[in-house]
Amino acid sequence: RIVVPCDYAPPGTWREHSYVFYSDDHGRTWERGGELPEGTGESQVAELPDGSLVLNCRSDRGNRRLVGRSKDGGMTWGEFGPDETLIEPGCQASLIRHGERLLFSNPAAEQRVRMTVRASSDGGRTWPHAKLLHEGPCAYSSLAVLGDGTVGCLYERGESRPYETITFAHFSTGWVTS
């Protein structure tokens, strides 16, 4: 199954909803999966080692990421709620699975500052490891596993504003967890 995270706001409103599209035929056709409640947007999805999915979303309900979990390939979402560890300023973030771990990046503050990468070994239920990439202003980020097994993070940053430059950092998961 191919799963793609999405969000939309109904016409005439700014209240977003996160959901997924999925394909069971290598992308020839697509179906819409389950939807998370209003107030979720700019989401990232990852498949966990047990085959379940986690959908991590930008929130307009305070300064915590909202997370839903699916045991049926994204058809429905359960265990929905805020992740108290993942503080955010209302900003796009990135979530990927690398082996048995989830990695997550975002501005880890109530303002767009402190670009941080976190690691979880329990499917994102806890985030015991965190490393700071940039202390100052920052915004959107995108994580990727590179061909040599290291991780890349492309992110917006600056000295006085978050959008002055785009930076690429690469590191091992061992760096994040040390």
Tab-separated table of C-alpha atoms in Angstrom:
chain	number	residue	atom	x	y	z
A	1	ARG	CA	0.000	0.000	0.000
A	2	ILE	CA	1.237	3.482	-0.902
A	3	VAL	CA	0.017	6.117	1.586
A	4	VAL	CA	0.232	9.886	1.025
A	5	PRO	CA	-0.610	12.425	3.773
A	6	CYS	CA	-2.868	15.332	2.815
A	7	ASP	CA	-4.883	18.147	4.326
A	8	TYR	CA	-7.653	20.413	3.157
A	9	ALA	CA	-9.850	23.242	4.359
A	10	PRO	CA	-13.502	23.217	3.286
A	11	PRO	CA	-14.424	26.145	1.010
A	12	GLY	CA	-14.926	29.362	2.952
A	13	THR	CA	-12.967	28.234	6.016
A	14	TRP	CA	-9.363	27.989	7.174
A	15	ARG	CA	-10.068	25.030	9.499
A	16	GLU	CA	-7.985	22.222	8.039
A	17	HIS	CA	-8.386	18.458	8.336
A	18	SER	CA	-5.624	15.892	7.794
A	19	TYR	CA	-6.251	12.614	5.993
A	20	VAL	CA	-4.462	10.206	3.644
A	21	PHE	CA	-4.839	8.953	0.096
A	22	TYR	CA	-3.812	5.351	-0.538
A	23	SER	CA	-3.212	3.070	-3.477
A	24	ASP	CA	-3.186	-0.712	-3.429
A	25	ASP	CA	-2.276	-1.081	-7.130
A	26	HIS	CA	1.133	0.614	-7.351
A	27	GLY	CA	-0.386	4.084	-7.849
A	28	ARG	CA	-2.733	3.355	-10.757
A	29	THR	CA	-5.804	4.267	-8.690
A	30	TRP	CA	-6.216	6.139	-5.419
A	31	GLU	CA	-8.764	6.119	-2.609
A	32	ARG	CA	-9.269	8.535	0.237
A	33	GLY	CA	-8.608	7.177	3.709
A	34	GLY	CA	-9.844	8.280	7.091
A	35	GLU	CA	-9.841	11.894	8.250
A	36	LEU	CA	-8.580	13.370	11.495
A	37	PRO	CA	-10.631	16.023	13.301
A	38	GLU	CA	-10.702	19.690	12.373
A	39	GLY	CA	-7.636	21.629	13.479
A	40	THR	CA	-5.075	19.298	11.909
A	41	GLY	CA	-2.995	20.231	8.861
A	42	GLU	CA	0.357	19.749	7.122
A	43	SER	CA	0.757	16.122	8.119
A	44	GLN	CA	3.414	13.443	7.793
A	45	VAL	CA	2.766	9.694	7.830
A	46	ALA	CA	5.069	6.810	8.698
A	47	GLU	CA	4.587	3.052	8.713
A	48	LEU	CA	5.737	1.372	11.905
A	49	PRO	CA	7.488	-2.030	12.006
A	50	ASP	CA	4.184	-3.741	12.969
A	51	GLY	CA	2.461	-2.346	9.834
A	52	SER	CA	0.403	0.291	11.648
A	53	LEU	CA	0.577	3.953	10.636
A	54	VAL	CA	1.212	7.120	12.600
A	55	LEU	CA	-0.004	10.490	11.239
A	56	ASN	CA	1.753	13.489	12.806
A	57	CYS	CA	0.033	16.838	12.148
A	58	ARG	CA	0.458	20.562	12.498
A	59	SER	CA	-2.048	21.807	15.040
A	60	ASP	CA	-4.134	24.894	15.525
A	61	ARG	CA	-5.135	23.650	19.008
A	62	GLY	CA	-2.178	25.012	20.949
A	63	ASN	CA	1.515	24.387	20.735
A	64	ARG	CA	1.669	20.582	20.496
A	65	ARG	CA	1.708	18.300	17.445
A	66	LEU	CA	-1.454	16.217	17.004
A	67	VAL	CA	-1.024	12.505	16.346
A	68	GLY	CA	-3.357	9.776	15.114
A	69	ARG	CA	-2.692	6.065	14.737
A	70	SER	CA	-4.187	3.586	12.286
A	71	LYS	CA	-4.179	-0.215	12.422
A	72	ASP	CA	-6.064	-0.585	9.130
A	73	GLY	CA	-3.791	1.114	6.583
A	74	GLY	CA	-5.230	4.602	7.064
A	75	MET	CA	-8.909	3.756	6.708
A	76	THR	CA	-9.582	4.938	10.275
A	77	TRP	CA	-7.528	6.825	12.875
A	78	GLY	CA	-7.563	6.062	16.589
A	79	GLU	CA	-5.586	7.146	19.631
A	80	PHE	CA	-5.844	10.732	18.403
A	81	GLY	CA	-4.455	13.540	20.547
A	82	PRO	CA	-1.606	15.931	21.298
A	83	ASP	CA	1.946	14.701	21.786
A	84	GLU	CA	3.072	16.597	24.883
A	85	THR	CA	6.762	16.227	23.973
A	86	LEU	CA	6.446	17.665	20.463
A	87	ILE	CA	6.124	21.371	21.115
A	88	GLU	CA	5.556	23.449	17.991
A	89	PRO	CA	4.860	26.997	16.841
A	90	GLY	CA	2.276	25.930	14.244
A	91	CYS	CA	4.678	24.891	11.488
A	92	GLN	CA	5.205	22.103	8.974
A	93	ALA	CA	7.468	19.347	10.323
A	94	SER	CA	8.995	16.117	9.038
A	95	LEU	CA	8.609	12.498	10.146
A	96	ILE	CA	10.364	9.443	8.689
A	97	ARG	CA	11.080	5.877	9.690
A	98	HIS	CA	14.693	4.758	9.576
A	99	GLY	CA	14.979	1.076	10.478
A	100	GLU	CA	13.245	0.534	13.810
A	101	ARG	CA	13.288	4.255	14.708
A	102	LEU	CA	11.129	7.242	13.888
A	103	LEU	CA	12.897	10.537	13.313
A	104	PHE	CA	11.121	13.876	13.609
A	105	SER	CA	12.253	17.456	12.896
A	106	ASN	CA	10.639	20.814	13.631
A	107	PRO	CA	11.155	24.183	15.314
A	108	ALA	CA	10.877	22.850	18.878
A	109	ALA	CA	9.500	25.943	20.604
A	110	GLU	CA	6.376	28.085	20.663
A	111	GLN	CA	8.114	30.407	18.176
A	112	ARG	CA	9.848	29.429	14.925
A	113	VAL	CA	13.259	28.798	16.522
A	114	ARG	CA	15.350	25.792	17.670
A	115	MET	CA	15.367	23.377	14.698
A	116	THR	CA	15.524	20.032	16.471
A	117	VAL	CA	15.733	16.403	15.350
A	118	ARG	CA	14.243	13.770	17.667
A	119	ALA	CA	14.388	9.970	17.668
A	120	SER	CA	11.891	7.420	18.976
A	121	SER	CA	12.315	3.659	19.296
A	122	ASP	CA	8.701	2.978	20.339
A	123	GLY	CA	6.708	4.191	17.352
A	124	GLY	CA	6.605	7.823	18.447
A	125	ARG	CA	5.028	7.212	21.844
A	126	THR	CA	8.105	8.766	23.491
A	127	TRP	CA	10.913	10.918	22.106
A	128	PRO	CA	13.848	10.396	24.503
A	129	HIS	CA	16.543	11.626	22.092
A	130	ALA	CA	16.858	15.157	20.678
A	131	LYS	CA	19.632	17.137	18.984
A	132	LEU	CA	19.602	20.806	18.070
A	133	LEU	CA	20.512	21.682	14.474
A	134	HIS	CA	20.040	25.468	14.729
A	135	GLU	CA	19.276	27.612	17.778
A	136	GLY	CA	17.955	30.647	15.907
A	137	PRO	CA	15.004	31.351	13.611
A	138	CYS	CA	13.863	28.380	11.488
A	139	ALA	CA	10.752	27.007	9.817
A	140	TYR	CA	9.881	24.109	7.487
A	141	SER	CA	12.043	20.971	7.330
A	142	SER	CA	12.255	17.731	5.380
A	143	LEU	CA	14.046	14.558	6.517
A	144	ALA	CA	15.311	11.799	4.203
A	145	VAL	CA	17.344	8.625	4.561
A	146	LEU	CA	20.368	8.965	2.274
A	147	GLY	CA	21.968	6.232	0.170
A	148	ASP	CA	24.768	5.666	2.682
A	149	GLY	CA	22.297	5.180	5.565
A	150	THR	CA	22.823	8.606	7.093
A	151	VAL	CA	19.975	11.079	7.431
A	152	GLY	CA	19.577	14.399	5.651
A	153	CYS	CA	17.568	17.371	6.899
A	154	LEU	CA	16.787	20.240	4.552
A	155	TYR	CA	15.408	23.217	6.494
A	156	GLU	CA	14.721	26.936	6.416
A	157	ARG	CA	16.769	29.079	8.797
A	158	GLY	CA	18.272	32.468	9.412
A	159	GLU	CA	19.889	34.790	11.901
A	160	SER	CA	17.055	37.316	12.196
A	161	ARG	CA	14.231	35.624	10.236
A	162	PRO	CA	13.436	31.947	9.558
A	163	TYR	CA	13.465	32.317	5.762
A	164	GLU	CA	16.909	33.780	5.020
A	165	THR	CA	18.463	30.569	3.684
A	166	ILE	CA	17.910	26.870	3.156
A	167	THR	CA	20.386	24.575	4.888
A	168	PHE	CA	21.184	20.898	4.390
A	169	ALA	CA	22.495	18.947	7.375
A	170	HIS	CA	23.381	15.269	7.416
A	171	PHE	CA	24.058	13.009	10.361
A	172	SER	CA	23.800	9.445	11.613
A	173	THR	CA	20.988	8.201	13.795
A	174	GLY	CA	23.734	7.476	16.325
A	175	TRP	CA	24.415	11.214	16.552
A	176	VAL	CA	20.752	11.845	17.367
A	177	THR	CA	20.596	9.087	19.985
A	178	SER	CA	23.976	9.777	21.653
